[in-house]
Amino acid sequence: MTSLQQRFEHDSTWRSDASAALGRFHDWLQAQDLLDGEVQAAVDRVRAMLAHDRLSMVFLAEFSRGKTELINALFLANSGRRMLPSSAGRTTMCPTELRYDPAAAPALYLLPIEADVATPLGQATTDPRWVHVPLDPGAPADVARALQHVAETVRMSHHEAKALGMDGSAVHVAALPPGTQGSLELPRWRYAIANLPNPLLGQGLVVIDTPGLNALGTEPELTLRLLPDAHVVVFVLAADTGVTQSDLELWQTHVAHAQRARCLVVLNKIDGLWDPLKPHDEAEAELRAQVEATAQALGVDVAQVYPVSAQKGLVARVSGDAALHAASRLAVLEEAMSERLLARRHAILADQVRVAVEVLTRNTRQLLQLRHRDLVEQLFELRSLRGKKQAMVKHMLQRVQSEKSEFEQSIGKFKALRMVFGRHAAEIVKTLQGREVRRRMRSAREAMSGHLLSSAIRNDMDALFNDLQMRIDSASDKIEQLHQMVDAMYKRFNAEHAFTLVAPLQFDTVRYRDALAAQAALAQSQVRGVNSWLRLQPGLVARIFGVVAENVQEVFSSLNRDLDVWFKSVMTPLEAQVREHQKQLRRRVDSIERVHEATDTLEGRIGELEAALAELDALNATIAEHGRQILESATPEGSRAVA
């Protein structure tokens, strides 16, 4: 078993264990009548984190760097043969996604190059525009033949190519035979998805093979969506050529900034440097020099560059040649993927689970703390009645009834404040609602469609994103005002009714502003990549804007979802304490009424409350234990106590 398989199995195990521990906690909370709306929402958030187990890995390189062979060696060698087409020259002509969904039959889905430019890449493959090729996992040779489709090309006129958003720079013109100079060779497919049973793909890994710089230039969704969303980017170079100008352009345009922290640089084809006539030390020094030159050219640390031989690694894994496998250095690369990138992602997710569990246990403890305080007050009142006359009992009953009446008046004020909160929240949502964003995107699309120059489109892009940022800024100002009102409400209830609520943190829109700014920068770089003084191909413009619009809408959808969670998290703890305090006041009135009606029930009621108080202490300990069990499952290095 490779280190990648071990890592994925480890991740799958801890997710399953943490989810099971969370389920036990949920059931226990429900049994103890502690599962209010906010606690349920916290449980659901942790469950969603644990259920999101997809990890995308994008392989990026110019053609003839051995990128597809590296994918074969890393992920598909268990089939006992080369699966994806890999040979000299250009092989993978379209972006190819490898994944496995056990709910769907094994198949290769191919989106024709002529498909509507508005069709998103990787969308539901039930769309009729996708060509469906069944795969038989029990016949690897047949699967390999089916996967040859990703290398197919078609010929088109220049006019047809431009209508699809492509020009001569996007195709392999030199490969055309004599007498076909009036046509261009294009990839036959825009995108390919292989739903393929595989140990790693079955654990949630998604591998995306990209054809190179030209494909990234003519398929904006790769640049604007798939690449930025990737958890890991593997940038592949060839040891025999080093960093070429096109390699450097690909790196600087698509990797150097946003993806650098998630990137591994692979210097492939080191077997081209193997020379039996050279001493081993001399060959190693030559390889080190090439690694250092690569790191310097890309501006990365030498430790970030991994020399490998994908072809020899594949041969070694298929043939079981341990010595050749060690020489290919494939295991070193896998270890880096596992420890440097996947383990770090695991740690980040585990930390998110830890924070969510701490919020969950804190909210639950707040309810128990309120119950504890009210039980102590009831005990104090009832113990003070020992040996007292009926008049004293009646006086205390009147006092508690008066306190209950005053609190009910406060509930009326609370409901009024909640209505005001709801109105303010609705105004904020209206500012950010998807319908308004879509309307603004439509007007921008119409304006851009009439421009001849990409410089004019860039100006419209700037205006669009400035307007969208202003919407977020306006919402942020209203959120600040709303938070001030909520903070005052919390302080009032804490002061008047001895609540112990901590006002929630103010919702911060910085993350969404940054996400929008990143989308703006990506969109502008995509437009700048096209000739600035010639009319843009209409198909390409439509693709660029279509992806930009979808990404922007996702930013606002995420903002609205998170705001909705914040709105609930702001009010729910106060609502929960109001309800709990109201229940306890009713119980206090009931207890004293029972004592007033029959004094012989006093000691029995005191005993009941003392038992309930002891039970609360046990509940607190159980909450801590459930929290520890979840965190022990979700923490790579072992157990971590709940704060």
mmCIF file with all atom_site columns, N, CA and C in Angstrom, residues 177-230:
data_model
loop_
_atom_site.group_PDB
_atom_site.id
_atom_site.type_symbol
_atom_site.label_atom_id
_atom_site.label_alt_id
_atom_site.label_comp_id
_atom_site.label_asym_id
_atom_site.label_entity_id
_atom_site.label_seq_id
_atom_site.pdbx_PDB_ins_code
_atom_site.Cartn_x
_atom_site.Cartn_y
_atom_site.Cartn_z
_atom_site.occupancy
_atom_site.B_iso_or_equiv
_atom_site.pdbx_formal_charge
_atom_site.auth_seq_id
_atom_site.auth_comp_id
_atom_site.auth_asym_id
_atom_site.auth_atom_id
_atom_site.pdbx_PDB_model_num
ATOM 1   N N  . PRO A 1 177 ? -1.512  17.370 -41.876 1.00 0.00 ? 177 PRO A N  1
ATOM 2   C CA . PRO A 1 177 ? -0.822  16.895 -43.084 1.00 0.00 ? 177 PRO A CA 1
ATOM 3   C C  . PRO A 1 177 ? -0.859  17.946 -44.176 1.00 0.00 ? 177 PRO A C  1
ATOM 4   N N  . PRO A 1 178 ? -0.015  17.825 -45.192 1.00 0.00 ? 178 PRO A N  1
ATOM 5   C CA . PRO A 1 178 ? -0.004  18.788 -46.296 1.00 0.00 ? 178 PRO A CA 1
ATOM 6   C C  . PRO A 1 178 ? -1.377  18.870 -46.960 1.00 0.00 ? 178 PRO A C  1
ATOM 7   N N  . GLY A 1 179 ? -1.703  20.063 -47.444 1.00 0.00 ? 179 GLY A N  1
ATOM 8   C CA . GLY A 1 179 ? -2.959  20.272 -48.142 1.00 0.00 ? 179 GLY A CA 1
ATOM 9   C C  . GLY A 1 179 ? -4.128  20.604 -47.243 1.00 0.00 ? 179 GLY A C  1
ATOM 10  N N  . THR A 1 180 ? -3.877  20.741 -45.916 1.00 0.00 ? 180 THR A N  1
ATOM 11  C CA . THR A 1 180 ? -4.980  21.070 -45.001 1.00 0.00 ? 180 THR A CA 1
ATOM 12  C C  . THR A 1 180 ? -4.719  22.385 -44.279 1.00 0.00 ? 180 THR A C  1
ATOM 13  N N  . GLN A 1 181 ? -3.928  23.280 -44.955 1.00 0.00 ? 181 GLN A N  1
ATOM 14  C CA . GLN A 1 181 ? -3.563  24.526 -44.295 1.00 0.00 ? 181 GLN A CA 1
ATOM 15  C C  . GLN A 1 181 ? -4.761  25.424 -44.029 1.00 0.00 ? 181 GLN A C  1
ATOM 16  N N  . GLY A 1 182 ? -5.874  25.199 -44.708 1.00 0.00 ? 182 GLY A N  1
ATOM 17  C CA . GLY A 1 182 ? -7.044  26.039 -44.493 1.00 0.00 ? 182 GLY A CA 1
ATOM 18  C C  . GLY A 1 182 ? -7.873  25.626 -43.298 1.00 0.00 ? 182 GLY A C  1
ATOM 19  N N  . SER A 1 183 ? -7.454  24.602 -42.576 1.00 0.00 ? 183 SER A N  1
ATOM 20  C CA . SER A 1 183 ? -8.218  24.143 -41.414 1.00 0.00 ? 183 SER A CA 1
ATOM 21  C C  . SER A 1 183 ? -7.306  24.053 -40.197 1.00 0.00 ? 183 SER A C  1
ATOM 22  N N  . LEU A 1 184 ? -7.922  23.882 -39.070 1.00 0.00 ? 184 LEU A N  1
ATOM 23  C CA . LEU A 1 184 ? -7.190  23.769 -37.814 1.00 0.00 ? 184 LEU A CA 1
ATOM 24  C C  . LEU A 1 184 ? -7.546  22.446 -37.144 1.00 0.00 ? 184 LEU A C  1
ATOM 25  N N  . GLU A 1 185 ? -6.617  21.930 -36.369 1.00 0.00 ? 185 GLU A N  1
ATOM 26  C CA . GLU A 1 185 ? -6.865  20.712 -35.610 1.00 0.00 ? 185 GLU A CA 1
ATOM 27  C C  . GLU A 1 185 ? -7.210  21.094 -34.174 1.00 0.00 ? 185 GLU A C  1
ATOM 28  N N  . LEU A 1 186 ? -8.415  20.739 -33.766 1.00 0.00 ? 186 LEU A N  1
ATOM 29  C CA . LEU A 1 186 ? -8.891  21.072 -32.426 1.00 0.00 ? 186 LEU A CA 1
ATOM 30  C C  . LEU A 1 186 ? -9.110  19.799 -31.612 1.00 0.00 ? 186 LEU A C  1
ATOM 31  N N  . PRO A 1 187 ? -9.079  19.909 -30.285 1.00 0.00 ? 187 PRO A N  1
ATOM 32  C CA . PRO A 1 187 ? -9.493  18.756 -29.480 1.00 0.00 ? 187 PRO A CA 1
ATOM 33  C C  . PRO A 1 187 ? -10.935 18.399 -29.820 1.00 0.00 ? 187 PRO A C  1
ATOM 34  N N  . ARG A 1 188 ? -11.254 17.135 -29.862 1.00 0.00 ? 188 ARG A N  1
ATOM 35  C CA . ARG A 1 188 ? -12.622 16.736 -30.175 1.00 0.00 ? 188 ARG A CA 1
ATOM 36  C C  . ARG A 1 188 ? -13.574 16.999 -29.008 1.00 0.00 ? 188 ARG A C  1
ATOM 37  N N  . TRP A 1 189 ? -12.995 17.035 -27.788 1.00 0.00 ? 189 TRP A N  1
ATOM 38  C CA . TRP A 1 189 ? -13.841 17.159 -26.599 1.00 0.00 ? 189 TRP A CA 1
ATOM 39  C C  . TRP A 1 189 ? -13.424 18.369 -25.772 1.00 0.00 ? 189 TRP A C  1
ATOM 40  N N  . ARG A 1 190 ? -14.406 19.036 -25.199 1.00 0.00 ? 190 ARG A N  1
ATOM 41  C CA . ARG A 1 190 ? -14.107 20.140 -24.289 1.00 0.00 ? 190 ARG A CA 1
ATOM 42  C C  . ARG A 1 190 ? -13.633 19.620 -22.939 1.00 0.00 ? 190 ARG A C  1
ATOM 43  N N  . TYR A 1 191 ? -14.229 18.496 -22.509 1.00 0.00 ? 191 TYR A N  1
ATOM 44  C CA . TYR A 1 191 ? -13.940 17.989 -21.166 1.00 0.00 ? 191 TYR A CA 1
ATOM 45  C C  . TYR A 1 191 ? -14.276 16.506 -21.120 1.00 0.00 ? 191 TYR A C  1
ATOM 46  N N  . ALA A 1 192 ? -13.554 15.769 -20.295 1.00 0.00 ? 192 ALA A N  1
ATOM 47  C CA . ALA A 1 192 ? -13.816 14.341 -20.119 1.00 0.00 ? 192 ALA A CA 1
ATOM 48  C C  . ALA A 1 192 ? -13.852 14.018 -18.634 1.00 0.00 ? 192 ALA A C  1
ATOM 49  N N  . ILE A 1 193 ? -14.797 13.164 -18.252 1.00 0.00 ? 193 ILE A N  1
ATOM 50  C CA . ILE A 1 193 ? -14.904 12.697 -16.866 1.00 0.00 ? 193 ILE A CA 1
ATOM 51  C C  . ILE A 1 193 ? -14.924 11.178 -16.888 1.00 0.00 ? 193 ILE A C  1
ATOM 52  N N  . ALA A 1 194 ? -13.977 10.578 -16.177 1.00 0.00 ? 194 ALA A N  1
ATOM 53  C CA . ALA A 1 194 ? -13.937 9.114  -16.068 1.00 0.00 ? 194 ALA A CA 1
ATOM 54  C C  . ALA A 1 194 ? -14.376 8.719  -14.667 1.00 0.00 ? 194 ALA A C  1
ATOM 55  N N  . ASN A 1 195 ? -15.517 8.052  -14.584 1.00 0.00 ? 195 ASN A N  1
ATOM 56  C CA . ASN A 1 195 ? -15.988 7.507  -13.305 1.00 0.00 ? 195 ASN A CA 1
ATOM 57  C C  . ASN A 1 195 ? -15.443 6.089  -13.203 1.00 0.00 ? 195 ASN A C  1
ATOM 58  N N  . LEU A 1 196 ? -14.336 5.969  -12.458 1.00 0.00 ? 196 LEU A N  1
ATOM 59  C CA . LEU A 1 196 ? -13.522 4.759  -12.526 1.00 0.00 ? 196 LEU A CA 1
ATOM 60  C C  . LEU A 1 196 ? -13.264 4.189  -11.132 1.00 0.00 ? 196 LEU A C  1
ATOM 61  N N  . PRO A 1 197 ? -13.678 2.939  -10.870 1.00 0.00 ? 197 PRO A N  1
ATOM 62  C CA . PRO A 1 197 ? -13.364 2.322  -9.572  1.00 0.00 ? 197 PRO A CA 1
ATOM 63  C C  . PRO A 1 197 ? -11.852 2.245  -9.372  1.00 0.00 ? 197 PRO A C  1
ATOM 64  N N  . ASN A 1 198 ? -11.409 2.730  -8.216  1.00 0.00 ? 198 ASN A N  1
ATOM 65  C CA . ASN A 1 198 ? -9.977  2.805  -7.950  1.00 0.00 ? 198 ASN A CA 1
ATOM 66  C C  . ASN A 1 198 ? -9.794  3.041  -6.451  1.00 0.00 ? 198 ASN A C  1
ATOM 67  N N  . PRO A 1 199 ? -8.793  2.437  -5.810  1.00 0.00 ? 199 PRO A N  1
ATOM 68  C CA . PRO A 1 199 ? -8.637  2.591  -4.358  1.00 0.00 ? 199 PRO A CA 1
ATOM 69  C C  . PRO A 1 199 ? -8.573  4.044  -3.890  1.00 0.00 ? 199 PRO A C  1
ATOM 70  N N  . LEU A 1 200 ? -7.809  4.876  -4.589  1.00 0.00 ? 200 LEU A N  1
ATOM 71  C CA . LEU A 1 200 ? -7.685  6.268  -4.174  1.00 0.00 ? 200 LEU A CA 1
ATOM 72  C C  . LEU A 1 200 ? -8.899  7.095  -4.573  1.00 0.00 ? 200 LEU A C  1
ATOM 73  N N  . LEU A 1 201 ? -9.369  6.907  -5.806  1.00 0.00 ? 201 LEU A N  1
ATOM 74  C CA . LEU A 1 201 ? -10.550 7.656  -6.245  1.00 0.00 ? 201 LEU A CA 1
ATOM 75  C C  . LEU A 1 201 ? -11.747 7.285  -5.377  1.00 0.00 ? 201 LEU A C  1
ATOM 76  N N  . GLY A 1 202 ? -11.811 6.041  -4.956  1.00 0.00 ? 202 GLY A N  1
ATOM 77  C CA . GLY A 1 202 ? -12.898 5.599  -4.091  1.00 0.00 ? 202 GLY A CA 1
ATOM 78  C C  . GLY A 1 202 ? -12.854 6.235  -2.716  1.00 0.00 ? 202 GLY A C  1
ATOM 79  N N  . GLN A 1 203 ? -11.693 6.754  -2.312  1.00 0.00 ? 203 GLN A N  1
ATOM 80  C CA . GLN A 1 203 ? -11.555 7.431  -1.016  1.00 0.00 ? 203 GLN A CA 1
ATOM 81  C C  . GLN A 1 203 ? -11.837 8.920  -1.115  1.00 0.00 ? 203 GLN A C  1
ATOM 82  N N  . GLY A 1 204 ? -12.250 9.402  -2.289  1.00 0.00 ? 204 GLY A N  1
ATOM 83  C CA . GLY A 1 204 ? -12.617 10.810 -2.417  1.00 0.00 ? 204 GLY A CA 1
ATOM 84  C C  . GLY A 1 204 ? -11.631 11.656 -3.196  1.00 0.00 ? 204 GLY A C  1
ATOM 85  N N  . LEU A 1 205 ? -10.580 11.056 -3.757  1.00 0.00 ? 205 LEU A N  1
ATOM 86  C CA . LEU A 1 205 ? -9.623  11.820 -4.553  1.00 0.00 ? 205 LEU A CA 1
ATOM 87  C C  . LEU A 1 205 ? -10.210 12.108 -5.943  1.00 0.00 ? 205 LEU A C  1
ATOM 88  N N  . VAL A 1 206 ? -10.043 13.341 -6.397  1.00 0.00 ? 206 VAL A N  1
ATOM 89  C CA . VAL A 1 206 ? -10.413 13.735 -7.755  1.00 0.00 ? 206 VAL A CA 1
ATOM 90  C C  . VAL A 1 206 ? -9.148  14.251 -8.432  1.00 0.00 ? 206 VAL A C  1
ATOM 91  N N  . VAL A 1 207 ? -8.770  13.636 -9.556  1.00 0.00 ? 207 VAL A N  1
ATOM 92  C CA . VAL A 1 207 ? -7.553  14.010 -10.275 1.00 0.00 ? 207 VAL A CA 1
ATOM 93  C C  . VAL A 1 207 ? -7.951  14.665 -11.599 1.00 0.00 ? 207 VAL A C  1
ATOM 94  N N  . ILE A 1 208 ? -7.375  15.830 -11.867 1.00 0.00 ? 208 ILE A N  1
ATOM 95  C CA . ILE A 1 208 ? -7.688  16.547 -13.103 1.00 0.00 ? 208 ILE A CA 1
ATOM 96  C C  . ILE A 1 208 ? -6.408  16.732 -13.907 1.00 0.00 ? 208 ILE A C  1
ATOM 97  N N  . ASP A 1 209 ? -6.415  16.193 -15.113 1.00 0.00 ? 209 ASP A N  1
ATOM 98  C CA . ASP A 1 209 ? -5.284  16.286 -16.040 1.00 0.00 ? 209 ASP A CA 1
ATOM 99  C C  . ASP A 1 209 ? -5.585  17.404 -17.040 1.00 0.00 ? 209 ASP A C  1
ATOM 100 N N  . THR A 1 210 ? -4.732  18.432 -17.068 1.00 0.00 ? 210 THR A N  1
ATOM 101 C CA . THR A 1 210 ? -4.955  19.562 -17.983 1.00 0.00 ? 210 THR A CA 1
ATOM 102 C C  . THR A 1 210 ? -3.990  19.480 -19.157 1.00 0.00 ? 210 THR A C  1
ATOM 103 N N  . PRO A 1 211 ? -4.443  19.874 -20.363 1.00 0.00 ? 211 PRO A N  1
ATOM 104 C CA . PRO A 1 211 ? -3.601  19.688 -21.555 1.00 0.00 ? 211 PRO A CA 1
ATOM 105 C C  . PRO A 1 211 ? -2.457  20.680 -21.726 1.00 0.00 ? 211 PRO A C  1
ATOM 106 N N  . GLY A 1 212 ? -2.442  21.808 -21.025 1.00 0.00 ? 212 GLY A N  1
ATOM 107 C CA . GLY A 1 212 ? -1.331  22.741 -21.196 1.00 0.00 ? 212 GLY A CA 1
ATOM 108 C C  . GLY A 1 212 ? -1.790  24.178 -21.302 1.00 0.00 ? 212 GLY A C  1
ATOM 109 N N  . LEU A 1 213 ? -0.833  25.064 -21.601 1.00 0.00 ? 213 LEU A N  1
ATOM 110 C CA . LEU A 1 213 ? -1.078  26.503 -21.582 1.00 0.00 ? 213 LEU A CA 1
ATOM 111 C C  . LEU A 1 213 ? -2.178  26.916 -22.542 1.00 0.00 ? 213 LEU A C  1
ATOM 112 N N  . ASN A 1 214 ? -2.167  26.380 -23.764 1.00 0.00 ? 214 ASN A N  1
ATOM 113 C CA . ASN A 1 214 ? -3.162  26.795 -24.744 1.00 0.00 ? 214 ASN A CA 1
ATOM 114 C C  . ASN A 1 214 ? -4.570  26.414 -24.313 1.00 0.00 ? 214 ASN A C  1
ATOM 115 N N  . ALA A 1 215 ? -4.724  25.225 -23.726 1.00 0.00 ? 215 ALA A N  1
ATOM 116 C CA . ALA A 1 215 ? -6.044  24.807 -23.261 1.00 0.00 ? 215 ALA A CA 1
ATOM 117 C C  . ALA A 1 215 ? -6.524  25.705 -22.127 1.00 0.00 ? 215 ALA A C  1
ATOM 118 N N  . LEU A 1 216 ? -5.612  26.110 -21.249 1.00 0.00 ? 216 LEU A N  1
ATOM 119 C CA . LEU A 1 216 ? -5.997  27.004 -20.161 1.00 0.00 ? 216 LEU A CA 1
ATOM 120 C C  . LEU A 1 216 ? -6.445  28.353 -20.704 1.00 0.00 ? 216 LEU A C  1
ATOM 121 N N  . GLY A 1 217 ? -5.847  28.757 -21.823 1.00 0.00 ? 217 GLY A N  1
ATOM 122 C CA . GLY A 1 217 ? -6.219  30.043 -22.409 1.00 0.00 ? 217 GLY A CA 1
ATOM 123 C C  . GLY A 1 217 ? -7.568  30.019 -23.098 1.00 0.00 ? 217 GLY A C  1
ATOM 124 N N  . THR A 1 218 ? -7.983  28.856 -23.593 1.00 0.00 ? 218 THR A N  1
ATOM 125 C CA . THR A 1 218 ? -9.228  28.783 -24.341 1.00 0.00 ? 218 THR A CA 1
ATOM 126 C C  . THR A 1 218 ? -10.360 28.139 -23.550 1.00 0.00 ? 218 THR A C  1
ATOM 127 N N  . GLU A 1 219 ? -10.099 27.667 -22.346 1.00 0.00 ? 219 GLU A N  1
ATOM 128 C CA . GLU A 1 219 ? -11.145 27.098 -21.496 1.00 0.00 ? 219 GLU A CA 1
ATOM 129 C C  . GLU A 1 219 ? -11.104 27.818 -20.159 1.00 0.00 ? 219 GLU A C  1
ATOM 130 N N  . PRO A 1 220 ? -11.769 28.988 -20.062 1.00 0.00 ? 220 PRO A N  1
ATOM 131 C CA . PRO A 1 220 ? -11.639 29.840 -18.880 1.00 0.00 ? 220 PRO A CA 1
ATOM 132 C C  . PRO A 1 220 ? -12.001 29.158 -17.570 1.00 0.00 ? 220 PRO A C  1
ATOM 133 N N  . GLU A 1 221 ? -12.909 28.178 -17.615 1.00 0.00 ? 221 GLU A N  1
ATOM 134 C CA . GLU A 1 221 ? -13.328 27.560 -16.364 1.00 0.00 ? 221 GLU A CA 1
ATOM 135 C C  . GLU A 1 221 ? -12.172 26.846 -15.665 1.00 0.00 ? 221 GLU A C  1
ATOM 136 N N  . LEU A 1 222 ? -11.186 26.376 -16.454 1.00 0.00 ? 222 LEU A N  1
ATOM 137 C CA . LEU A 1 222 ? -10.012 25.758 -15.839 1.00 0.00 ? 222 LEU A CA 1
ATOM 138 C C  . LEU A 1 222 ? -9.257  26.774 -14.997 1.00 0.00 ? 222 LEU A C  1
ATOM 139 N N  . THR A 1 223 ? -9.071  27.963 -15.577 1.00 0.00 ? 223 THR A N  1
ATOM 140 C CA . THR A 1 223 ? -8.307  29.006 -14.897 1.00 0.00 ? 223 THR A CA 1
ATOM 141 C C  . THR A 1 223 ? -9.102  29.665 -13.781 1.00 0.00 ? 223 THR A C  1
ATOM 142 N N  . LEU A 1 224 ? -10.384 29.902 -14.039 1.00 0.00 ? 224 LEU A N  1
ATOM 143 C CA . LEU A 1 224 ? -11.195 30.682 -13.117 1.00 0.00 ? 224 LEU A CA 1
ATOM 144 C C  . LEU A 1 224 ? -11.879 29.841 -12.048 1.00 0.00 ? 224 LEU A C  1
ATOM 145 N N  . ARG A 1 225 ? -11.913 28.524 -12.239 1.00 0.00 ? 225 ARG A N  1
ATOM 146 C CA . ARG A 1 225 ? -12.688 27.710 -11.305 1.00 0.00 ? 225 ARG A CA 1
ATOM 147 C C  . ARG A 1 225 ? -11.932 26.478 -10.815 1.00 0.00 ? 225 ARG A C  1
ATOM 148 N N  . LEU A 1 226 ? -11.612 25.566 -11.722 1.00 0.00 ? 226 LEU A N  1
ATOM 149 C CA . LEU A 1 226 ? -11.037 24.298 -11.291 1.00 0.00 ? 226 LEU A CA 1
ATOM 150 C C  . LEU A 1 226 ? -9.669  24.471 -10.646 1.00 0.00 ? 226 LEU A C  1
ATOM 151 N N  . LEU A 1 227 ? -8.835  25.323 -11.231 1.00 0.00 ? 227 LEU A N  1
ATOM 152 C CA . LEU A 1 227 ? -7.495  25.520 -10.686 1.00 0.00 ? 227 LEU A CA 1
ATOM 153 C C  . LEU A 1 227 ? -7.523  26.238 -9.328  1.00 0.00 ? 227 LEU A C  1
ATOM 154 N N  . PRO A 1 228 ? -8.268  27.355 -9.187  1.00 0.00 ? 228 PRO A N  1
ATOM 155 C CA . PRO A 1 228 ? -8.316  28.010 -7.866  1.00 0.00 ? 228 PRO A CA 1
ATOM 156 C C  . PRO A 1 228 ? -8.942  27.138 -6.780  1.00 0.00 ? 228 PRO A C  1
ATOM 157 N N  . ASP A 1 229 ? -9.873  26.250 -7.163  1.00 0.00 ? 229 ASP A N  1
ATOM 158 C CA . ASP A 1 229 ? -10.548 25.416 -6.169  1.00 0.00 ? 229 ASP A CA 1
ATOM 159 C C  . ASP A 1 229 ? -9.749  24.171 -5.797  1.00 0.00 ? 229 ASP A C  1
ATOM 160 N N  . ALA A 1 230 ? -8.673  23.891 -6.513  1.00 0.00 ? 230 ALA A N  1
ATOM 161 C CA . ALA A 1 230 ? -7.911  22.665 -6.266  1.00 0.00 ? 230 ALA A CA 1
ATOM 162 C C  . ALA A 1 230 ? -7.249  22.704 -4.885  1.00 0.00 ? 230 ALA A C  1
#
